[in-house]
């Protein structure tokens, strides 16, 4: 059950776009469309931002978008705002009734 | 109000047991699969366990298999995590989370509890 690989940090200035990658294998990210992304502010439970690779729950701004190419998924945040500063985690079903998260990426808004 | 509220956390010695509870309200609990997710201090998220909407299936992370048991009582709208043979590395904040799909599993969590802290220390 290896964790998915995310960069430990990412940053951008207000108004800019930033993309966070989530690298897996053909057994998890590449094999299923069960990739999700979560936002977590300090001391607060995670919040679902993207599910099934690119779907956005109601209430999540359309500045947040998800995609997948091969074994790597990506979360793009457009028009960065101060409140987007948080930790972001990707996740994926990994087959055989196992589920994995990425190690997390700390997004800093400069 | 749609919410999940965990309880049962605390400080426990290695090798001992603890049972966490997660009370659901504001939605039809018996229609949704449920999960436990944990987060060690300063670390990332780790999926722990899953139970189907009717409790007929349970799946576990390798790190807790054989030691933890997930269960649910749909008549009480409550999810449980029985944790036995606790280890120092089980120290974490534990979240219960609702699967996003009714009567199935789609491996994303659209509702999270507020967490309960488990500290395993001698």
PDB file of C-alpha atoms in Angstrom:
ATOM      1  CA  UNK A   1       0.000   0.000   0.000  1.00  0.00           C
ATOM      2  CA  UNK A   2       2.378   2.704  -1.173  1.00  0.00           C
ATOM      3  CA  UNK A   3       1.164   6.242  -0.842  1.00  0.00           C
ATOM      4  CA  UNK A   4       0.640   8.266  -3.983  1.00  0.00           C
ATOM      5  CA  UNK A   5       3.430  10.756  -4.704  1.00  0.00           C
ATOM      6  CA  UNK A   6       2.725  14.470  -4.362  1.00  0.00           C
ATOM      7  CA  UNK A   7       5.191  17.375  -4.245  1.00  0.00           C
ATOM      8  CA  UNK A   8       5.560  18.512  -0.631  1.00  0.00           C
ATOM      9  CA  UNK A   9       4.933  22.140  -1.515  1.00  0.00           C
ATOM     10  CA  UNK A  10       3.531  24.408  -4.194  1.00  0.00           C
ATOM     11  CA  UNK A  11       3.028  28.144  -4.367  1.00  0.00           C
ATOM     12  CA  UNK A  12       1.594  30.945  -6.440  1.00  0.00           C
ATOM     13  CA  UNK A  13       0.618  34.562  -6.233  1.00  0.00           C
ATOM     14  CA  UNK A  14      -2.980  35.737  -5.958  1.00  0.00           C
ATOM     15  CA  UNK A  15      -4.738  35.456  -9.285  1.00  0.00           C
ATOM     16  CA  UNK A  16      -2.271  32.948 -10.695  1.00  0.00           C
ATOM     17  CA  UNK A  17      -2.862  29.281 -11.424  1.00  0.00           C
ATOM     18  CA  UNK A  18      -1.086  26.399  -9.750  1.00  0.00           C
ATOM     19  CA  UNK A  19      -1.167  22.686 -10.537  1.00  0.00           C
ATOM     20  CA  UNK A  20      -0.480  19.931  -8.026  1.00  0.00           C
ATOM     21  CA  UNK A  21       0.457  16.499  -9.317  1.00  0.00           C
ATOM     22  CA  UNK A  22      -0.342  13.096  -7.860  1.00  0.00           C
ATOM     23  CA  UNK A  23       1.721  10.242  -9.250  1.00  0.00           C
ATOM     24  CA  UNK A  24       0.586   6.669  -8.895  1.00  0.00           C
ATOM     25  CA  UNK A  25       0.737   3.457 -10.858  1.00  0.00           C
ATOM     26  CA  UNK A  26      -1.428   1.484 -13.238  1.00  0.00           C
ATOM     27  CA  UNK A  27      -2.766  -0.324 -10.148  1.00  0.00           C
ATOM     28  CA  UNK A  28      -4.279   2.787  -8.623  1.00  0.00           C
ATOM     29  CA  UNK A  29      -4.492   6.180 -10.354  1.00  0.00           C
ATOM     30  CA  UNK A  30      -4.054   4.743 -13.824  1.00  0.00           C
ATOM     31  CA  UNK A  31      -6.389   1.833 -13.305  1.00  0.00           C
ATOM     32  CA  UNK A  32      -9.489   3.518 -11.909  1.00  0.00           C
ATOM     33  CA  UNK A  33     -11.384   6.782 -12.191  1.00  0.00           C
ATOM     34  CA  UNK A  34     -11.723   6.923  -8.413  1.00  0.00           C
ATOM     35  CA  UNK A  35      -9.296   9.799  -7.896  1.00  0.00           C
ATOM     36  CA  UNK A  36     -10.327  12.487  -5.433  1.00  0.00           C
ATOM     37  CA  UNK A  37      -8.781  15.629  -3.971  1.00  0.00           C
ATOM     38  CA  UNK A  38      -9.202  17.068  -0.486  1.00  0.00           C
ATOM     39  CA  UNK A  39      -8.388  20.446   0.996  1.00  0.00           C
ATOM     40  CA  UNK A  40      -7.389  20.630   4.649  1.00  0.00           C
ATOM     41  CA  UNK A  41      -6.886  23.791   6.658  1.00  0.00           C
ATOM     42  CA  UNK A  42      -4.957  23.485   9.941  1.00  0.00           C
ATOM     43  CA  UNK A  43      -6.910  21.787  12.701  1.00  0.00           C
ATOM     44  CA  UNK A  44      -9.956  21.163  10.515  1.00  0.00           C
ATOM     45  CA  UNK A  45     -11.273  18.021   8.864  1.00  0.00           C
ATOM     46  CA  UNK A  46     -10.516  17.591   5.150  1.00  0.00           C
ATOM     47  CA  UNK A  47     -13.007  18.879   2.595  1.00  0.00           C
ATOM     48  CA  UNK A  48     -13.811  17.115  -0.662  1.00  0.00           C
ATOM     49  CA  UNK A  49     -12.844  19.303  -3.641  1.00  0.00           C
ATOM     50  CA  UNK A  50     -12.811  16.905  -6.604  1.00  0.00           C
ATOM     51  CA  UNK A  51     -14.106  13.352  -7.007  1.00  0.00           C
ATOM     52  CA  UNK A  52     -13.979  10.780  -9.793  1.00  0.00           C
ATOM     53  CA  UNK A  53     -10.995  12.583 -11.345  1.00  0.00           C
ATOM     54  CA  UNK A  54     -12.733  15.765 -12.471  1.00  0.00           C
ATOM     55  CA  UNK A  55     -16.150  16.161 -10.841  1.00  0.00           C
ATOM     56  CA  UNK A  56     -16.763  19.062  -8.474  1.00  0.00           C
ATOM     57  CA  UNK A  57     -19.162  18.760  -5.519  1.00  0.00           C
ATOM     58  CA  UNK A  58     -21.740  21.481  -5.236  1.00  0.00           C
ATOM     59  CA  UNK A  59     -20.359  24.488  -3.429  1.00  0.00           C
ATOM     60  CA  UNK A  60     -16.773  24.045  -4.600  1.00  0.00           C
ATOM     61  CA  UNK A  61     -15.689  26.985  -6.776  1.00  0.00           C
ATOM     62  CA  UNK A  62     -15.084  26.237 -10.430  1.00  0.00           C
ATOM     63  CA  UNK A  63     -11.568  27.598  -9.920  1.00  0.00           C
ATOM     64  CA  UNK A  64     -10.768  24.066  -8.817  1.00  0.00           C
ATOM     65  CA  UNK A  65     -10.425  21.442 -11.544  1.00  0.00           C
ATOM     66  CA  UNK A  66      -9.074  17.928 -11.789  1.00  0.00           C
ATOM     67  CA  UNK A  67      -7.659  15.786 -14.548  1.00  0.00           C
ATOM     68  CA  UNK A  68      -5.735  12.590 -15.156  1.00  0.00           C
ATOM     69  CA  UNK A  69      -3.197  11.445 -17.709  1.00  0.00           C
ATOM     70  CA  UNK A  70      -1.937   7.903 -17.486  1.00  0.00           C
ATOM     71  CA  UNK A  71      -0.814   7.196 -13.932  1.00  0.00           C
ATOM     72  CA  UNK A  72      -0.741  10.841 -12.839  1.00  0.00           C
ATOM     73  CA  UNK A  73      -3.647  12.954 -11.640  1.00  0.00           C
ATOM     74  CA  UNK A  74      -3.569  16.723 -11.274  1.00  0.00           C
ATOM     75  CA  UNK A  75      -5.432  19.395  -9.370  1.00  0.00           C
ATOM     76  CA  UNK A  76      -5.391  22.899 -10.828  1.00  0.00           C
ATOM     77  CA  UNK A  77      -6.379  25.924  -8.807  1.00  0.00           C
ATOM     78  CA  UNK A  78      -7.002  28.963 -10.999  1.00  0.00           C
ATOM     79  CA  UNK A  79      -7.308  32.532  -9.834  1.00  0.00           C
ATOM     80  CA  UNK A  80      -5.541  31.791  -6.554  1.00  0.00           C
ATOM     81  CA  UNK A  81      -7.058  33.383  -3.480  1.00  0.00           C
ATOM     82  CA  UNK A  82      -5.668  33.735   0.010  1.00  0.00           C
ATOM     83  CA  UNK A  83      -8.177  31.241   1.395  1.00  0.00           C
ATOM     84  CA  UNK A  84      -6.836  28.546  -0.948  1.00  0.00           C
ATOM     85  CA  UNK A  85      -3.738  28.285   1.215  1.00  0.00           C
ATOM     86  CA  UNK A  86      -4.027  24.821   2.750  1.00  0.00           C
ATOM     87  CA  UNK A  87      -2.819  21.245   2.492  1.00  0.00           C
ATOM     88  CA  UNK A  88      -4.125  19.231  -0.451  1.00  0.00           C
ATOM     89  CA  UNK A  89      -4.341  15.456  -0.610  1.00  0.00           C
ATOM     90  CA  UNK A  90      -5.089  13.214  -3.541  1.00  0.00           C
ATOM     91  CA  UNK A  91      -6.548   9.746  -3.122  1.00  0.00           C
ATOM     92  CA  UNK A  92      -7.297   6.723  -5.250  1.00  0.00           C
ATOM     93  CA  UNK A  93      -8.799   3.283  -5.076  1.00  0.00           C
ATOM     94  CA  UNK A  94      -5.931   0.814  -5.486  1.00  0.00           C
ATOM     95  CA  UNK A  95      -7.797  -2.398  -6.227  1.00  0.00           C
ATOM     96  CA  UNK A  96      -8.298  -5.439  -3.993  1.00  0.00           C
ATOM     97  CA  UNK A  97     -10.376  -3.327  -1.610  1.00  0.00           C
ATOM     98  CA  UNK A  98      -7.448  -1.085  -0.730  1.00  0.00           C
ATOM     99  CA  UNK A  99      -7.416   2.698  -0.786  1.00  0.00           C
ATOM    100  CA  UNK A 100      -4.482   5.117  -0.718  1.00  0.00           C
ATOM    101  CA  UNK A 101      -3.858   8.797  -0.131  1.00  0.00           C
ATOM    102  CA  UNK A 102      -1.026  10.943  -1.399  1.00  0.00           C
ATOM    103  CA  UNK A 103       1.476  12.377   1.033  1.00  0.00           C
ATOM    104  CA  UNK A 104      -0.030  15.844   0.781  1.00  0.00           C
ATOM    105  CA  UNK A 105       1.023  19.172  -0.734  1.00  0.00           C
ATOM    106  CA  UNK A 106       1.197  22.403   1.196  1.00  0.00           C
ATOM    107  CA  UNK A 107      -0.079  25.207  -1.044  1.00  0.00           C
ATOM    108  CA  UNK A 108       1.202  28.663  -0.184  1.00  0.00           C
ATOM    109  CA  UNK A 109      -0.363  31.804  -1.610  1.00  0.00           C
ATOM    110  CA  UNK A 110       2.474  34.323  -1.829  1.00  0.00           C
TER     111      UNK A 110
ATOM    112  CA  UNK B   1     -28.087  19.192  10.326  1.00  0.00           C
ATOM    113  CA  UNK B   2     -26.008  16.690   8.384  1.00  0.00           C
ATOM    114  CA  UNK B   3     -23.066  15.723  10.568  1.00  0.00           C
ATOM    115  CA  UNK B   4     -20.812  13.052  11.989  1.00  0.00           C
ATOM    116  CA  UNK B   5     -19.591  13.284  15.573  1.00  0.00           C
ATOM    117  CA  UNK B   6     -16.794  11.047  16.810  1.00  0.00           C
ATOM    118  CA  UNK B   7     -16.111  10.100  20.395  1.00  0.00           C
ATOM    119  CA  UNK B   8     -14.116   7.608  22.432  1.00  0.00           C
ATOM    120  CA  UNK B   9     -10.597   8.878  21.918  1.00  0.00           C
ATOM    121  CA  UNK B  10      -8.111   9.203  24.749  1.00  0.00           C
ATOM    122  CA  UNK B  11      -4.764   8.125  26.109  1.00  0.00           C
ATOM    123  CA  UNK B  12      -4.094   4.391  26.267  1.00  0.00           C
ATOM    124  CA  UNK B  13      -1.052   2.219  26.940  1.00  0.00           C
ATOM    125  CA  UNK B  14       0.500   0.074  24.208  1.00  0.00           C
ATOM    126  CA  UNK B  15      -1.201  -3.288  23.896  1.00  0.00           C
ATOM    127  CA  UNK B  16      -4.508  -2.045  25.293  1.00  0.00           C
ATOM    128  CA  UNK B  17      -7.830  -1.521  23.530  1.00  0.00           C
ATOM    129  CA  UNK B  18     -10.100   1.404  22.708  1.00  0.00           C
ATOM    130  CA  UNK B  19     -13.410   1.748  20.900  1.00  0.00           C
ATOM    131  CA  UNK B  20     -14.278   4.786  18.838  1.00  0.00           C
ATOM    132  CA  UNK B  21     -17.831   5.761  17.966  1.00  0.00           C
ATOM    133  CA  UNK B  22     -19.193   7.992  15.235  1.00  0.00           C
ATOM    134  CA  UNK B  23     -22.769   9.232  15.576  1.00  0.00           C
ATOM    135  CA  UNK B  24     -24.478  10.239  12.338  1.00  0.00           C
ATOM    136  CA  UNK B  25     -27.394  12.634  12.007  1.00  0.00           C
ATOM    137  CA  UNK B  26     -29.263  14.553   9.342  1.00  0.00           C
ATOM    138  CA  UNK B  27     -29.107  11.857   6.659  1.00  0.00           C
ATOM    139  CA  UNK B  28     -30.095   8.235   6.088  1.00  0.00           C
ATOM    140  CA  UNK B  29     -27.077   6.572   7.687  1.00  0.00           C
ATOM    141  CA  UNK B  30     -28.136   3.076   6.614  1.00  0.00           C
ATOM    142  CA  UNK B  31     -27.829   4.053   2.926  1.00  0.00           C
ATOM    143  CA  UNK B  32     -24.137   4.897   2.969  1.00  0.00           C
ATOM    144  CA  UNK B  33     -20.876   3.006   3.231  1.00  0.00           C
ATOM    145  CA  UNK B  34     -18.586   4.457   5.868  1.00  0.00           C
ATOM    146  CA  UNK B  35     -14.848   4.728   6.426  1.00  0.00           C
ATOM    147  CA  UNK B  36     -12.346   5.518   9.140  1.00  0.00           C
ATOM    148  CA  UNK B  37      -9.359   7.694   8.215  1.00  0.00           C
ATOM    149  CA  UNK B  38      -6.551   8.726  10.523  1.00  0.00           C
ATOM    150  CA  UNK B  39      -3.861  11.375  10.605  1.00  0.00           C
ATOM    151  CA  UNK B  40      -0.774  11.074  12.788  1.00  0.00           C
ATOM    152  CA  UNK B  41       0.471  14.351  14.297  1.00  0.00           C
ATOM    153  CA  UNK B  42       2.009  16.482  11.565  1.00  0.00           C
ATOM    154  CA  UNK B  43       1.535  13.735   8.979  1.00  0.00           C
ATOM    155  CA  UNK B  44      -0.747  12.979   6.052  1.00  0.00           C
ATOM    156  CA  UNK B  45      -4.024  11.124   5.803  1.00  0.00           C
ATOM    157  CA  UNK B  46      -4.176   7.333   6.041  1.00  0.00           C
ATOM    158  CA  UNK B  47      -7.245   5.272   5.182  1.00  0.00           C
ATOM    159  CA  UNK B  48      -7.953   2.746   7.935  1.00  0.00           C
ATOM    160  CA  UNK B  49     -11.142   0.792   7.270  1.00  0.00           C
ATOM    161  CA  UNK B  50     -14.395   0.525   5.309  1.00  0.00           C
ATOM    162  CA  UNK B  51     -17.807  -0.948   5.958  1.00  0.00           C
ATOM    163  CA  UNK B  52     -20.576  -1.339   3.416  1.00  0.00           C
ATOM    164  CA  UNK B  53     -23.918   0.404   3.931  1.00  0.00           C
ATOM    165  CA  UNK B  54     -25.452  -2.718   5.443  1.00  0.00           C
ATOM    166  CA  UNK B  55     -22.366  -3.874   7.339  1.00  0.00           C
ATOM    167  CA  UNK B  56     -21.952  -7.010   5.256  1.00  0.00           C
ATOM    168  CA  UNK B  57     -18.470  -6.123   3.972  1.00  0.00           C
ATOM    169  CA  UNK B  58     -15.423  -4.763   5.803  1.00  0.00           C
ATOM    170  CA  UNK B  59     -12.016  -3.897   4.380  1.00  0.00           C
ATOM    171  CA  UNK B  60      -8.864  -2.817   6.196  1.00  0.00           C
ATOM    172  CA  UNK B  61      -5.496  -1.227   5.601  1.00  0.00           C
ATOM    173  CA  UNK B  62      -2.642  -3.689   6.088  1.00  0.00           C
ATOM    174  CA  UNK B  63      -1.355  -1.592   8.994  1.00  0.00           C
ATOM    175  CA  UNK B  64      -4.433  -2.404  11.123  1.00  0.00           C
ATOM    176  CA  UNK B  65      -5.644  -5.723   9.718  1.00  0.00           C
ATOM    177  CA  UNK B  66      -6.176  -8.264  12.459  1.00  0.00           C
ATOM    178  CA  UNK B  67      -6.109  -5.614  15.195  1.00  0.00           C
ATOM    179  CA  UNK B  68      -8.934  -3.218  14.308  1.00  0.00           C
ATOM    180  CA  UNK B  69     -12.581  -4.048  13.624  1.00  0.00           C
ATOM    181  CA  UNK B  70     -15.039  -1.696  11.951  1.00  0.00           C
ATOM    182  CA  UNK B  71     -18.741  -2.192  12.579  1.00  0.00           C
ATOM    183  CA  UNK B  72     -21.993  -0.288  12.474  1.00  0.00           C
ATOM    184  CA  UNK B  73     -25.406  -0.270  14.107  1.00  0.00           C
ATOM    185  CA  UNK B  74     -27.849   1.192  11.618  1.00  0.00           C
ATOM    186  CA  UNK B  75     -30.626   1.192  14.237  1.00  0.00           C
ATOM    187  CA  UNK B  76     -28.516   3.615  16.284  1.00  0.00           C
ATOM    188  CA  UNK B  77     -27.031   5.539  13.325  1.00  0.00           C
ATOM    189  CA  UNK B  78     -23.600   4.800  14.728  1.00  0.00           C
ATOM    190  CA  UNK B  79     -20.280   3.608  13.314  1.00  0.00           C
ATOM    191  CA  UNK B  80     -17.628   1.966  15.483  1.00  0.00           C
ATOM    192  CA  UNK B  81     -13.928   1.196  15.377  1.00  0.00           C
ATOM    193  CA  UNK B  82     -12.701  -1.378  17.871  1.00  0.00           C
ATOM    194  CA  UNK B  83      -8.958  -0.996  18.228  1.00  0.00           C
ATOM    195  CA  UNK B  84      -7.048  -3.818  19.931  1.00  0.00           C
ATOM    196  CA  UNK B  85      -3.333  -4.387  20.520  1.00  0.00           C
ATOM    197  CA  UNK B  86      -2.704  -0.688  20.109  1.00  0.00           C
ATOM    198  CA  UNK B  87       0.769   0.481  19.144  1.00  0.00           C
ATOM    199  CA  UNK B  88       2.548   3.786  19.563  1.00  0.00           C
ATOM    200  CA  UNK B  89       2.280   4.269  15.798  1.00  0.00           C
ATOM    201  CA  UNK B  90      -1.516   4.179  16.028  1.00  0.00           C
ATOM    202  CA  UNK B  91      -1.373   7.604  17.696  1.00  0.00           C
ATOM    203  CA  UNK B  92      -3.426   9.881  15.481  1.00  0.00           C
ATOM    204  CA  UNK B  93      -6.534  11.912  15.021  1.00  0.00           C
ATOM    205  CA  UNK B  94      -9.248   9.570  13.776  1.00  0.00           C
ATOM    206  CA  UNK B  95     -11.988  10.723  11.414  1.00  0.00           C
ATOM    207  CA  UNK B  96     -15.097   8.893  10.352  1.00  0.00           C
ATOM    208  CA  UNK B  97     -16.150   9.717   6.812  1.00  0.00           C
ATOM    209  CA  UNK B  98     -19.136   9.008   4.600  1.00  0.00           C
ATOM    210  CA  UNK B  99     -18.678   7.451   1.184  1.00  0.00           C
ATOM    211  CA  UNK B 100     -20.093   9.619  -1.552  1.00  0.00           C
ATOM    212  CA  UNK B 101     -22.331   6.984  -3.125  1.00  0.00           C
ATOM    213  CA  UNK B 102     -25.543   5.610  -1.709  1.00  0.00           C
ATOM    214  CA  UNK B 103     -25.869   1.820  -1.618  1.00  0.00           C
ATOM    215  CA  UNK B 104     -22.406   1.314  -3.081  1.00  0.00           C
ATOM    216  CA  UNK B 105     -18.846   2.529  -2.780  1.00  0.00           C
ATOM    217  CA  UNK B 106     -17.068   5.090  -4.880  1.00  0.00           C
ATOM    218  CA  UNK B 107     -14.090   5.645  -2.671  1.00  0.00           C
ATOM    219  CA  UNK B 108     -14.477   9.340  -2.015  1.00  0.00           C
ATOM    220  CA  UNK B 109     -15.529  10.960   1.211  1.00  0.00           C
ATOM    221  CA  UNK B 110     -18.069  13.746   1.032  1.00  0.00           C
ATOM    222  CA  UNK B 111     -18.767  14.166   4.735  1.00  0.00           C
ATOM    223  CA  UNK B 112     -16.196  14.064   7.533  1.00  0.00           C
ATOM    224  CA  UNK B 113     -16.517  14.085  11.276  1.00  0.00           C
ATOM    225  CA  UNK B 114     -14.722  16.527  13.504  1.00  0.00           C
ATOM    226  CA  UNK B 115     -12.167  13.919  14.718  1.00  0.00           C
ATOM    227  CA  UNK B 116     -11.169  12.260  17.946  1.00  0.00           C
ATOM    228  CA  UNK B 117      -7.589  11.985  19.177  1.00  0.00           C
ATOM    229  CA  UNK B 118      -6.072   8.642  20.140  1.00  0.00           C
ATOM    230  CA  UNK B 119      -2.738   8.721  21.952  1.00  0.00           C
ATOM    231  CA  UNK B 120      -0.918   5.456  22.570  1.00  0.00           C
ATOM    232  CA  UNK B 121       1.814   5.946  25.126  1.00  0.00           C
ATOM    233  CA  UNK B 122       3.273   4.243  28.148  1.00  0.00           C
TER     234      UNK B 122
END
